[in-house]
Amino acid sequence: EFLKSSLGAAAVATAWSEVAGRSILTAQEKPKPAAPAGPPRIRFAAIGLNHGHINGQCEAVKRGGGELVSFYAKEPDLAAAFQKRFPEVKLARSEREILEDKSIQLIVSASIASERAPLGIEAMKHGKDFMADKPGMTSLEQLAEVKKVQAETKRIYSILYSERHENRATIKAGELVKAGAIGKVVQTVSVGPHRMNPKT
């Protein structure tokens, strides 16, 4: 009733189909921007490859000028798949090898969810920033410890919310909100299902 009374259902449907069509076309046709030219701005490594979001995390940092230099996974199948995607990257012998490498400034991780905070805490204690897949921690105790160590070390503990920062449709929606195109936003909800894949 609101849509009918304010703009007319047909006008809304037409406008939405044009916006949605442009967004889909744009997402399919535009290549992702390449990493900036010149020397890398940051050297980083990956530890924990248990979720596919690790690939997006690495690509995001690379697009920002980062150089992925090493990785570690205790699961041989995950390590092999990652090395196939990033063949230029060295497989470390252990987490400790990466943690103790003073040339690495950032560790990214999509490890098992409950293991992310302890790894992030270790990374910060070793003078490195940390980027986790979501969730970044799984208990209030982990949250308290992360906050404590972050305050002590002054390092960055971040979480990449890929649906918000790596999805062109979401970015476009944010632009429309900022432009005032849809009025005052009081709530947003993400209900997109994961794709079914018969192989997995």
PDB file of C-alpha atoms in Angstrom:
ATOM      1  CA  GLU A   1       0.000   0.000   0.000  1.00  0.00           C
ATOM      2  CA  PHE A   2       2.853   2.353   0.804  1.00  0.00           C
ATOM      3  CA  LEU A   3       4.479   1.815  -2.584  1.00  0.00           C
ATOM      4  CA  LYS A   4       1.172   2.221  -4.444  1.00  0.00           C
ATOM      5  CA  SER A   5       0.304   5.432  -2.658  1.00  0.00           C
ATOM      6  CA  SER A   6       3.733   7.030  -2.895  1.00  0.00           C
ATOM      7  CA  LEU A   7       5.043   6.208  -6.347  1.00  0.00           C
ATOM      8  CA  GLY A   8       2.810   3.661  -8.008  1.00  0.00           C
ATOM      9  CA  ALA A   9       3.710  -0.009  -8.151  1.00  0.00           C
ATOM     10  CA  ALA A  10       4.513   0.008 -11.865  1.00  0.00           C
ATOM     11  CA  ALA A  11       6.928   2.910 -11.552  1.00  0.00           C
ATOM     12  CA  VAL A  12       8.687   1.233  -8.628  1.00  0.00           C
ATOM     13  CA  ALA A  13       8.965  -2.074 -10.477  1.00  0.00           C
ATOM     14  CA  THR A  14      10.341  -0.366 -13.569  1.00  0.00           C
ATOM     15  CA  ALA A  15      12.851   1.710 -11.615  1.00  0.00           C
ATOM     16  CA  TRP A  16      13.979  -1.285  -9.571  1.00  0.00           C
ATOM     17  CA  SER A  17      14.404  -3.509 -12.625  1.00  0.00           C
ATOM     18  CA  GLU A  18      16.580  -0.832 -14.253  1.00  0.00           C
ATOM     19  CA  VAL A  19      18.734  -0.423 -11.131  1.00  0.00           C
ATOM     20  CA  ALA A  20      18.990  -4.188 -10.555  1.00  0.00           C
ATOM     21  CA  GLY A  21      19.782  -4.802 -14.213  1.00  0.00           C
ATOM     22  CA  ARG A  22      22.579  -2.212 -14.181  1.00  0.00           C
ATOM     23  CA  SER A  23      24.017  -3.622 -10.940  1.00  0.00           C
ATOM     24  CA  ILE A  24      24.057  -7.187 -12.257  1.00  0.00           C
ATOM     25  CA  LEU A  25      25.556  -6.123 -15.570  1.00  0.00           C
ATOM     26  CA  THR A  26      28.158  -4.008 -13.841  1.00  0.00           C
ATOM     27  CA  ALA A  27      29.153  -6.816 -11.469  1.00  0.00           C
ATOM     28  CA  GLN A  28      29.570  -9.272 -14.348  1.00  0.00           C
ATOM     29  CA  GLU A  29      31.329  -7.002 -16.823  1.00  0.00           C
ATOM     30  CA  LYS A  30      33.698  -4.971 -14.673  1.00  0.00           C
ATOM     31  CA  PRO A  31      36.958  -6.737 -13.797  1.00  0.00           C
ATOM     32  CA  LYS A  32      38.199  -6.349 -10.249  1.00  0.00           C
ATOM     33  CA  PRO A  33      40.782  -3.580  -9.996  1.00  0.00           C
ATOM     34  CA  ALA A  34      44.381  -4.705 -10.091  1.00  0.00           C
ATOM     35  CA  ALA A  35      46.771  -4.102  -7.228  1.00  0.00           C
ATOM     36  CA  PRO A  36      48.364  -0.648  -7.321  1.00  0.00           C
ATOM     37  CA  ALA A  37      51.611  -0.363  -9.274  1.00  0.00           C
ATOM     38  CA  GLY A  38      54.835   0.080  -7.375  1.00  0.00           C
ATOM     39  CA  PRO A  39      56.310  -1.637  -4.351  1.00  0.00           C
ATOM     40  CA  PRO A  40      53.902  -3.427  -1.980  1.00  0.00           C
ATOM     41  CA  ARG A  41      52.463  -1.292   0.801  1.00  0.00           C
ATOM     42  CA  ILE A  42      52.251  -4.225   3.218  1.00  0.00           C
ATOM     43  CA  ARG A  43      53.563  -7.787   3.435  1.00  0.00           C
ATOM     44  CA  PHE A  44      51.029 -10.306   4.709  1.00  0.00           C
ATOM     45  CA  ALA A  45      50.493 -14.008   5.292  1.00  0.00           C
ATOM     46  CA  ALA A  46      47.547 -16.372   5.680  1.00  0.00           C
ATOM     47  CA  ILE A  47      47.099 -18.889   8.494  1.00  0.00           C
ATOM     48  CA  GLY A  48      44.004 -21.092   8.604  1.00  0.00           C
ATOM     49  CA  LEU A  49      42.228 -21.809   5.319  1.00  0.00           C
ATOM     50  CA  ASN A  50      39.133 -23.577   6.662  1.00  0.00           C
ATOM     51  CA  HIS A  51      36.620 -21.327   4.896  1.00  0.00           C
ATOM     52  CA  GLY A  52      36.666 -20.212   1.273  1.00  0.00           C
ATOM     53  CA  HIS A  53      36.469 -16.579   2.367  1.00  0.00           C
ATOM     54  CA  ILE A  54      40.241 -16.710   2.836  1.00  0.00           C
ATOM     55  CA  ASN A  55      40.568 -16.267  -0.927  1.00  0.00           C
ATOM     56  CA  GLY A  56      38.512 -13.067  -0.880  1.00  0.00           C
ATOM     57  CA  GLN A  57      40.443 -11.770   2.122  1.00  0.00           C
ATOM     58  CA  CYS A  58      43.751 -12.279   0.331  1.00  0.00           C
ATOM     59  CA  GLU A  59      42.459 -10.727  -2.896  1.00  0.00           C
ATOM     60  CA  ALA A  60      41.131  -7.701  -0.979  1.00  0.00           C
ATOM     61  CA  VAL A  61      44.496  -7.038   0.690  1.00  0.00           C
ATOM     62  CA  LYS A  62      46.312  -7.561  -2.614  1.00  0.00           C
ATOM     63  CA  ARG A  63      44.019  -5.036  -4.315  1.00  0.00           C
ATOM     64  CA  GLY A  64      44.952  -2.586  -1.571  1.00  0.00           C
ATOM     65  CA  GLY A  65      48.641  -2.967  -2.393  1.00  0.00           C
ATOM     66  CA  GLY A  66      49.524  -5.937  -0.192  1.00  0.00           C
ATOM     67  CA  GLU A  67      51.979  -8.699  -1.066  1.00  0.00           C
ATOM     68  CA  LEU A  68      50.983 -12.208   0.027  1.00  0.00           C
ATOM     69  CA  VAL A  69      54.290 -13.812   0.965  1.00  0.00           C
ATOM     70  CA  SER A  70      53.493 -17.028   2.845  1.00  0.00           C
ATOM     71  CA  PHE A  71      50.756 -19.214   4.267  1.00  0.00           C
ATOM     72  CA  TYR A  72      50.227 -22.143   6.602  1.00  0.00           C
ATOM     73  CA  ALA A  73      47.501 -24.746   6.919  1.00  0.00           C
ATOM     74  CA  LYS A  74      47.735 -27.984   8.871  1.00  0.00           C
ATOM     75  CA  GLU A  75      45.371 -29.676   6.372  1.00  0.00           C
ATOM     76  CA  PRO A  76      47.303 -30.841   3.265  1.00  0.00           C
ATOM     77  CA  ASP A  77      44.235 -30.663   0.998  1.00  0.00           C
ATOM     78  CA  LEU A  78      43.495 -27.053   1.953  1.00  0.00           C
ATOM     79  CA  ALA A  79      47.155 -26.099   1.538  1.00  0.00           C
ATOM     80  CA  ALA A  80      47.271 -27.682  -1.933  1.00  0.00           C
ATOM     81  CA  ALA A  81      44.115 -25.868  -3.091  1.00  0.00           C
ATOM     82  CA  PHE A  82      45.419 -22.539  -1.774  1.00  0.00           C
ATOM     83  CA  GLN A  83      48.798 -23.000  -3.433  1.00  0.00           C
ATOM     84  CA  LYS A  84      47.066 -23.782  -6.717  1.00  0.00           C
ATOM     85  CA  ARG A  85      45.214 -20.459  -6.488  1.00  0.00           C
ATOM     86  CA  PHE A  86      48.263 -18.497  -5.272  1.00  0.00           C
ATOM     87  CA  PRO A  87      51.233 -20.371  -6.810  1.00  0.00           C
ATOM     88  CA  GLU A  88      53.716 -17.578  -6.053  1.00  0.00           C
ATOM     89  CA  VAL A  89      53.238 -17.942  -2.279  1.00  0.00           C
ATOM     90  CA  LYS A  90      55.524 -19.963  -0.008  1.00  0.00           C
ATOM     91  CA  LEU A  91      54.103 -22.664   2.277  1.00  0.00           C
ATOM     92  CA  ALA A  92      55.508 -22.078   5.775  1.00  0.00           C
ATOM     93  CA  ARG A  93      56.570 -24.990   7.970  1.00  0.00           C
ATOM     94  CA  SER A  94      54.423 -23.796  10.890  1.00  0.00           C
ATOM     95  CA  GLU A  95      52.328 -20.972  12.299  1.00  0.00           C
ATOM     96  CA  ARG A  96      55.339 -20.017  14.420  1.00  0.00           C
ATOM     97  CA  GLU A  97      57.461 -19.409  11.303  1.00  0.00           C
ATOM     98  CA  ILE A  98      54.965 -16.774  10.139  1.00  0.00           C
ATOM     99  CA  LEU A  99      54.414 -15.277  13.587  1.00  0.00           C
ATOM    100  CA  GLU A 100      58.161 -14.811  14.072  1.00  0.00           C
ATOM    101  CA  ASP A 101      58.815 -13.348  10.616  1.00  0.00           C
ATOM    102  CA  LYS A 102      59.376  -9.669  11.387  1.00  0.00           C
ATOM    103  CA  SER A 103      58.875  -8.661   7.738  1.00  0.00           C
ATOM    104  CA  ILE A 104      55.202  -9.711   7.850  1.00  0.00           C
ATOM    105  CA  GLN A 105      52.885  -6.947   9.048  1.00  0.00           C
ATOM    106  CA  LEU A 106      49.467  -8.604   8.744  1.00  0.00           C
ATOM    107  CA  ILE A 107      48.014 -12.093   9.146  1.00  0.00           C
ATOM    108  CA  VAL A 108      44.685 -13.004   7.560  1.00  0.00           C
ATOM    109  CA  SER A 109      42.712 -16.037   8.690  1.00  0.00           C
ATOM    110  CA  ALA A 110      39.589 -18.018   7.926  1.00  0.00           C
ATOM    111  CA  SER A 111      40.465 -20.784  10.363  1.00  0.00           C
ATOM    112  CA  ILE A 112      37.896 -22.678  12.438  1.00  0.00           C
ATOM    113  CA  ALA A 113      35.789 -19.950  14.050  1.00  0.00           C
ATOM    114  CA  SER A 114      36.710 -20.711  17.675  1.00  0.00           C
ATOM    115  CA  GLU A 115      40.434 -20.660  16.783  1.00  0.00           C
ATOM    116  CA  ARG A 116      40.435 -17.184  15.231  1.00  0.00           C
ATOM    117  CA  ALA A 117      40.641 -15.081  18.389  1.00  0.00           C
ATOM    118  CA  PRO A 118      43.546 -17.067  19.925  1.00  0.00           C
ATOM    119  CA  LEU A 119      45.453 -16.751  16.641  1.00  0.00           C
ATOM    120  CA  GLY A 120      44.678 -13.037  16.421  1.00  0.00           C
ATOM    121  CA  ILE A 121      45.905 -12.548  19.975  1.00  0.00           C
ATOM    122  CA  GLU A 122      49.170 -14.316  19.120  1.00  0.00           C
ATOM    123  CA  ALA A 123      49.524 -12.205  15.979  1.00  0.00           C
ATOM    124  CA  MET A 124      49.092  -8.968  17.949  1.00  0.00           C
ATOM    125  CA  LYS A 125      51.543 -10.131  20.607  1.00  0.00           C
ATOM    126  CA  HIS A 126      54.049 -10.700  17.783  1.00  0.00           C
ATOM    127  CA  GLY A 127      53.584  -7.121  16.560  1.00  0.00           C
ATOM    128  CA  LYS A 128      51.269  -7.917  13.665  1.00  0.00           C
ATOM    129  CA  ASP A 129      47.822  -6.754  12.666  1.00  0.00           C
ATOM    130  CA  PHE A 130      45.130  -9.391  12.134  1.00  0.00           C
ATOM    131  CA  MET A 131      42.163  -9.798   9.803  1.00  0.00           C
ATOM    132  CA  ALA A 132      39.679 -12.584  10.532  1.00  0.00           C
ATOM    133  CA  ASP A 133      36.795 -13.935   8.556  1.00  0.00           C
ATOM    134  CA  LYS A 134      33.511 -13.523  10.397  1.00  0.00           C
ATOM    135  CA  PRO A 135      32.884 -14.322  13.178  1.00  0.00           C
ATOM    136  CA  GLY A 136      36.054 -12.868  14.618  1.00  0.00           C
ATOM    137  CA  MET A 137      35.467 -14.525  17.977  1.00  0.00           C
ATOM    138  CA  THR A 138      32.960 -16.989  19.414  1.00  0.00           C
ATOM    139  CA  SER A 139      32.571 -16.033  23.077  1.00  0.00           C
ATOM    140  CA  LEU A 140      32.440 -12.987  25.302  1.00  0.00           C
ATOM    141  CA  GLU A 141      35.610 -14.248  26.993  1.00  0.00           C
ATOM    142  CA  GLN A 142      37.418 -14.223  23.645  1.00  0.00           C
ATOM    143  CA  LEU A 143      36.096 -10.733  22.921  1.00  0.00           C
ATOM    144  CA  ALA A 144      37.366  -9.468  26.296  1.00  0.00           C
ATOM    145  CA  GLU A 145      40.817 -10.974  25.745  1.00  0.00           C
ATOM    146  CA  VAL A 146      41.048  -9.599  22.193  1.00  0.00           C
ATOM    147  CA  LYS A 147      40.135  -6.116  23.451  1.00  0.00           C
ATOM    148  CA  LYS A 148      42.685  -6.364  26.283  1.00  0.00           C
ATOM    149  CA  VAL A 149      45.559  -7.449  24.023  1.00  0.00           C
ATOM    150  CA  GLN A 150      44.585  -4.947  21.331  1.00  0.00           C
ATOM    151  CA  ALA A 151      44.726  -2.133  23.894  1.00  0.00           C
ATOM    152  CA  GLU A 152      48.110  -3.359  25.180  1.00  0.00           C
ATOM    153  CA  THR A 153      49.724  -3.843  21.768  1.00  0.00           C
ATOM    154  CA  LYS A 154      47.960  -1.068  19.795  1.00  0.00           C
ATOM    155  CA  ARG A 155      47.666  -3.501  16.888  1.00  0.00           C
ATOM    156  CA  ILE A 156      44.632  -3.798  14.591  1.00  0.00           C
ATOM    157  CA  TYR A 157      42.210  -6.709  15.013  1.00  0.00           C
ATOM    158  CA  SER A 158      39.767  -6.540  12.113  1.00  0.00           C
ATOM    159  CA  ILE A 159      36.987  -8.667  10.659  1.00  0.00           C
ATOM    160  CA  LEU A 160      36.216  -8.665   6.939  1.00  0.00           C
ATOM    161  CA  TYR A 161      32.445  -8.649   6.511  1.00  0.00           C
ATOM    162  CA  SER A 162      32.555  -9.789   2.908  1.00  0.00           C
ATOM    163  CA  GLU A 163      28.824  -9.461   2.278  1.00  0.00           C
ATOM    164  CA  ARG A 164      29.134  -5.795   3.198  1.00  0.00           C
ATOM    165  CA  HIS A 165      32.509  -4.817   1.752  1.00  0.00           C
ATOM    166  CA  GLU A 166      33.077  -7.312  -1.082  1.00  0.00           C
ATOM    167  CA  ASN A 167      29.608  -7.418  -2.672  1.00  0.00           C
ATOM    168  CA  ARG A 168      28.893  -4.883  -5.400  1.00  0.00           C
ATOM    169  CA  ALA A 169      25.138  -5.018  -4.847  1.00  0.00           C
ATOM    170  CA  THR A 170      25.621  -4.101  -1.175  1.00  0.00           C
ATOM    171  CA  ILE A 171      28.022  -1.303  -2.063  1.00  0.00           C
ATOM    172  CA  LYS A 172      25.484   0.028  -4.583  1.00  0.00           C
ATOM    173  CA  ALA A 173      22.743  -0.155  -1.945  1.00  0.00           C
ATOM    174  CA  GLY A 174      24.950   1.883   0.380  1.00  0.00           C
ATOM    175  CA  GLU A 175      25.437   4.497  -2.327  1.00  0.00           C
ATOM    176  CA  LEU A 176      21.653   4.701  -2.855  1.00  0.00           C
ATOM    177  CA  VAL A 177      21.126   5.127   0.896  1.00  0.00           C
ATOM    178  CA  LYS A 178      23.735   7.897   1.092  1.00  0.00           C
ATOM    179  CA  ALA A 179      22.130   9.638  -1.898  1.00  0.00           C
ATOM    180  CA  GLY A 180      18.754   9.608  -0.144  1.00  0.00           C
ATOM    181  CA  ALA A 181      17.225   7.581  -2.978  1.00  0.00           C
ATOM    182  CA  ILE A 182      15.164   5.327  -0.703  1.00  0.00           C
ATOM    183  CA  GLY A 183      14.419   7.534   2.284  1.00  0.00           C
ATOM    184  CA  LYS A 184      15.474   6.966   5.870  1.00  0.00           C
ATOM    185  CA  VAL A 185      16.789   3.448   6.494  1.00  0.00           C
ATOM    186  CA  VAL A 186      15.800   2.072   9.888  1.00  0.00           C
ATOM    187  CA  GLN A 187      16.966  -1.541   9.506  1.00  0.00           C
ATOM    188  CA  THR A 188      18.732  -3.848   7.083  1.00  0.00           C
ATOM    189  CA  VAL A 189      18.642  -7.642   7.024  1.00  0.00           C
ATOM    190  CA  SER A 190      20.738 -10.016   4.933  1.00  0.00           C
ATOM    191  CA  VAL A 191      18.903 -13.213   4.037  1.00  0.00           C
ATOM    192  CA  GLY A 192      20.869 -14.420   1.002  1.00  0.00           C
ATOM    193  CA  PRO A 193      21.232 -18.212   1.029  1.00  0.00           C
ATOM    194  CA  HIS A 194      24.472 -19.991   0.275  1.00  0.00           C
ATOM    195  CA  ARG A 195      24.492 -21.708  -3.105  1.00  0.00           C
ATOM    196  CA  MET A 196      23.957 -25.440  -3.162  1.00  0.00           C
ATOM    197  CA  ASN A 197      26.798 -27.352  -4.797  1.00  0.00           C
ATOM    198  CA  PRO A 198      26.236 -31.064  -5.528  1.00  0.00           C
ATOM    199  CA  LYS A 199      29.992 -31.796  -5.340  1.00  0.00           C
ATOM    200  CA  THR A 200      30.278 -30.564  -1.748  1.00  0.00           C
TER     201      THR A 200
END
